[in-house]
XYZ file of N, CA and C in Angstrom:
279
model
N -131.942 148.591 161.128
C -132.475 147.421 160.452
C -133.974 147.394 160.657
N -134.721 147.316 159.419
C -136.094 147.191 159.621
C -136.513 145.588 159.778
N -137.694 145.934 160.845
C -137.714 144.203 161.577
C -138.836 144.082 160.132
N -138.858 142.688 160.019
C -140.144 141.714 158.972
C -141.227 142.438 159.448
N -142.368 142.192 158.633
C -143.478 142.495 158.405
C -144.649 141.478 158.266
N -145.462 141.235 158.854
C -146.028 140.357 158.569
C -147.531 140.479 157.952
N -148.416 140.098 157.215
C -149.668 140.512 156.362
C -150.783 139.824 157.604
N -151.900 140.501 158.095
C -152.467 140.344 159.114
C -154.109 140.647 158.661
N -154.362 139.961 158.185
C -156.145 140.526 158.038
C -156.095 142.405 157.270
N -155.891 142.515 156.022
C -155.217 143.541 155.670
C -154.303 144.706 156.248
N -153.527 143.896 157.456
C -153.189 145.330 157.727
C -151.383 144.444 158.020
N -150.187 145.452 158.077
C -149.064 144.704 158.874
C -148.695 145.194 160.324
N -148.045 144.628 160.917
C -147.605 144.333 162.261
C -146.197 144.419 162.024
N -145.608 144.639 163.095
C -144.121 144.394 162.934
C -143.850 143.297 163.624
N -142.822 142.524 163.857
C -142.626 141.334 164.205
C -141.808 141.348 165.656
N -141.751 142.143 166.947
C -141.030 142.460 167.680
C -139.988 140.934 168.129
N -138.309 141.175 167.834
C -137.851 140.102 168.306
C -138.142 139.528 169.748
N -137.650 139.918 170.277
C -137.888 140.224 172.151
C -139.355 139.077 172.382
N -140.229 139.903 171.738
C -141.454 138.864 172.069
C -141.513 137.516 171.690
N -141.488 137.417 169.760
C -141.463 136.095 169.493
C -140.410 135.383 170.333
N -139.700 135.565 170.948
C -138.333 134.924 171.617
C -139.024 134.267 173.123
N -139.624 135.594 173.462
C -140.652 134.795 174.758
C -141.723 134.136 174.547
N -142.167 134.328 173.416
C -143.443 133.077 172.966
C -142.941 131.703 172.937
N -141.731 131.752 172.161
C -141.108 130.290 172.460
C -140.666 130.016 173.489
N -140.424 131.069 174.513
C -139.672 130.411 175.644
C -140.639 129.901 176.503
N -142.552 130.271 175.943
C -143.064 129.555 176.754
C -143.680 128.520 177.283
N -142.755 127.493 176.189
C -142.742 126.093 176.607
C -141.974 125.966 177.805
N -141.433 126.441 178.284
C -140.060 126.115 179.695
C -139.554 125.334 179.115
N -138.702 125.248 178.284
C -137.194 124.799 178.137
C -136.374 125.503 177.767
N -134.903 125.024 177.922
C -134.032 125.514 177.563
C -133.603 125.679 176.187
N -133.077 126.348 175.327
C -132.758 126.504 174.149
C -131.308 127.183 173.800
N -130.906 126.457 173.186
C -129.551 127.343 172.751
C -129.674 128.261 172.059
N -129.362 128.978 171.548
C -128.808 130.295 170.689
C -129.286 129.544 169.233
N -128.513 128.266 169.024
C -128.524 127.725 167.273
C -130.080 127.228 167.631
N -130.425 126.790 168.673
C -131.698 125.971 168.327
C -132.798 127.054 168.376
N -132.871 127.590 168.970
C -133.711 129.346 168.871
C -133.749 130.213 167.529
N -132.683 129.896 166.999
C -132.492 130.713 165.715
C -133.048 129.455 164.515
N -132.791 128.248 164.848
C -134.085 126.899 163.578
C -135.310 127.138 164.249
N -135.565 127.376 165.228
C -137.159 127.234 165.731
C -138.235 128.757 165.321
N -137.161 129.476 165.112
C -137.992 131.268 164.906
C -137.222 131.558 163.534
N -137.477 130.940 162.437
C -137.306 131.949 160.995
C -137.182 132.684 160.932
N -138.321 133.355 160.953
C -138.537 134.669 160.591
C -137.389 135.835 161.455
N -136.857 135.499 162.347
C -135.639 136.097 162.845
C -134.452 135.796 162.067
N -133.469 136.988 161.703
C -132.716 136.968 161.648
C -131.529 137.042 162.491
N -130.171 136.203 161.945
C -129.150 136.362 163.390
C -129.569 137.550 164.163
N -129.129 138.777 163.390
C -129.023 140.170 164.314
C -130.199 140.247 164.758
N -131.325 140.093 164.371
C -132.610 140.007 165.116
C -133.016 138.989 166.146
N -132.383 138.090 166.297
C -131.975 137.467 167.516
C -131.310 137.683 168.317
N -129.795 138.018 168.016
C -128.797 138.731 169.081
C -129.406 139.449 169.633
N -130.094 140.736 169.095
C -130.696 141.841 169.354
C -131.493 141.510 170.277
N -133.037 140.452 170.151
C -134.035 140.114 171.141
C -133.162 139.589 172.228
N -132.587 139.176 172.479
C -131.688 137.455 173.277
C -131.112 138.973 174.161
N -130.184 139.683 173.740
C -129.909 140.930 174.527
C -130.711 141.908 175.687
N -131.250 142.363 174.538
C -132.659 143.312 175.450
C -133.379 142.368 176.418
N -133.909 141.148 176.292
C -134.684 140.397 176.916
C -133.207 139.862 178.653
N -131.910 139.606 178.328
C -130.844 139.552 178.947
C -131.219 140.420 180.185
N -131.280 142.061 179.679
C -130.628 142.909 180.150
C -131.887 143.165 181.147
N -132.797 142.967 180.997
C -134.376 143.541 181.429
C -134.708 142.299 182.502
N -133.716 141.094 182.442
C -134.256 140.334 183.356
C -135.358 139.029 182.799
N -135.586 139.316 181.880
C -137.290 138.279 181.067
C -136.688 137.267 181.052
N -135.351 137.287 180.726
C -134.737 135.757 180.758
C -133.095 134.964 181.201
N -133.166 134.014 181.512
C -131.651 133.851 181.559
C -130.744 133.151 180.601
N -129.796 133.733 180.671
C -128.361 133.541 179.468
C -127.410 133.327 180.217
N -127.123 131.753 180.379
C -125.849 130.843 180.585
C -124.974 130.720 179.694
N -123.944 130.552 179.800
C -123.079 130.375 179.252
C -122.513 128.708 179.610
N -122.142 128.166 178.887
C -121.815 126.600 178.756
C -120.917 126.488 178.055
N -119.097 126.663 178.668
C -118.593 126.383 177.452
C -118.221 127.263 176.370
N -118.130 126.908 174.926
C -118.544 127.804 173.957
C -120.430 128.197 173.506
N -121.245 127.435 174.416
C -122.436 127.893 173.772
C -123.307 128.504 174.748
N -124.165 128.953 174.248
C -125.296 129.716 175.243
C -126.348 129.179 175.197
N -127.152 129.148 176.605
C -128.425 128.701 176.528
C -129.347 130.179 177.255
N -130.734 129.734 176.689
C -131.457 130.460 177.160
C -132.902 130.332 177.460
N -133.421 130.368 178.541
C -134.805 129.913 179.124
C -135.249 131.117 179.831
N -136.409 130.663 180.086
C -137.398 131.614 180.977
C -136.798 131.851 182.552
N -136.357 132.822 183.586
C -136.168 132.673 184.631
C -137.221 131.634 185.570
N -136.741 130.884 186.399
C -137.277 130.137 187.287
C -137.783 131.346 187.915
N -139.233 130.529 188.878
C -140.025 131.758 189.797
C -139.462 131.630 191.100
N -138.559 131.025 191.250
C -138.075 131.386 193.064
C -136.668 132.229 192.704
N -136.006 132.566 191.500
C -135.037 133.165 190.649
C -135.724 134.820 191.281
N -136.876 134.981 191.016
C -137.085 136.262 190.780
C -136.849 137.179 191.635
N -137.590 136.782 193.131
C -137.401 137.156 194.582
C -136.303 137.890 195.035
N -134.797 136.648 194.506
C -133.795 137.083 194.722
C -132.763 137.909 194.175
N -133.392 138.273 193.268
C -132.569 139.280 192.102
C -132.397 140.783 193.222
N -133.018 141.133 193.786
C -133.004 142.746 194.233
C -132.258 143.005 195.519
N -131.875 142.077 196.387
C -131.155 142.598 197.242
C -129.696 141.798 197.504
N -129.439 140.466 196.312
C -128.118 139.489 197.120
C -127.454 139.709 195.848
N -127.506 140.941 194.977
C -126.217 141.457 193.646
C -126.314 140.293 192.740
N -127.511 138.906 192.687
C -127.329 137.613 191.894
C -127.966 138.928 190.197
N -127.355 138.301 189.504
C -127.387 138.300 188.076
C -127.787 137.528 187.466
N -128.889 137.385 186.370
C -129.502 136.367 185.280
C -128.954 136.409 184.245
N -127.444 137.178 184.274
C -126.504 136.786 182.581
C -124.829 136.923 182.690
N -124.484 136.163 181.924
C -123.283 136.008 181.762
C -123.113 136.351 180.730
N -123.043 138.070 181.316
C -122.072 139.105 179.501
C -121.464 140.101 180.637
């Protein structure tokens, strides 16, 4: 799937999901999955799944699970410390 394109002072850019996903996350709040996907257009579902994943897997962010829905925010900074030696995990997949 080719990501959007965007027109930039004559030239294009590609639109990396992953990032726009952390630009919004850097208000610090939480966001669901549906409210992430009205707040970033220019993403499509799979281009969300896709960012929301990679960003999962790498640690940039955390993915709760609630239920039937998912939320997703920026890791807390005392979160980070403890990731490398007590097996804690930042996702529920």
């Amino acid at each position: 799937m080719e990501l959007q394109s965007i027109a930039s002072t004559g030239s294009c850019r590609r639109v990396e999901p992953d990032q726009v996903i952390l630009d919004r996350l850097q208000e610090g709040r939480r966001f669901t999955v549906e409210e992430l996907f009205d707040v970033i257009p220019e993403l499509s579902w799979a281009q969300l799944f896709m960012g929301i994943d990679m960003l999962s897997r790498r640690g940039d962010i955390q993915l709760r699970r609630q239920g039937f829905t998912y939320t997703i925010m920026k890791p807390q900074t005392s979160m980070v410390g403890t990731r490398d030696g007590d097996g804690a995990t930042n996702s529920d997949h």
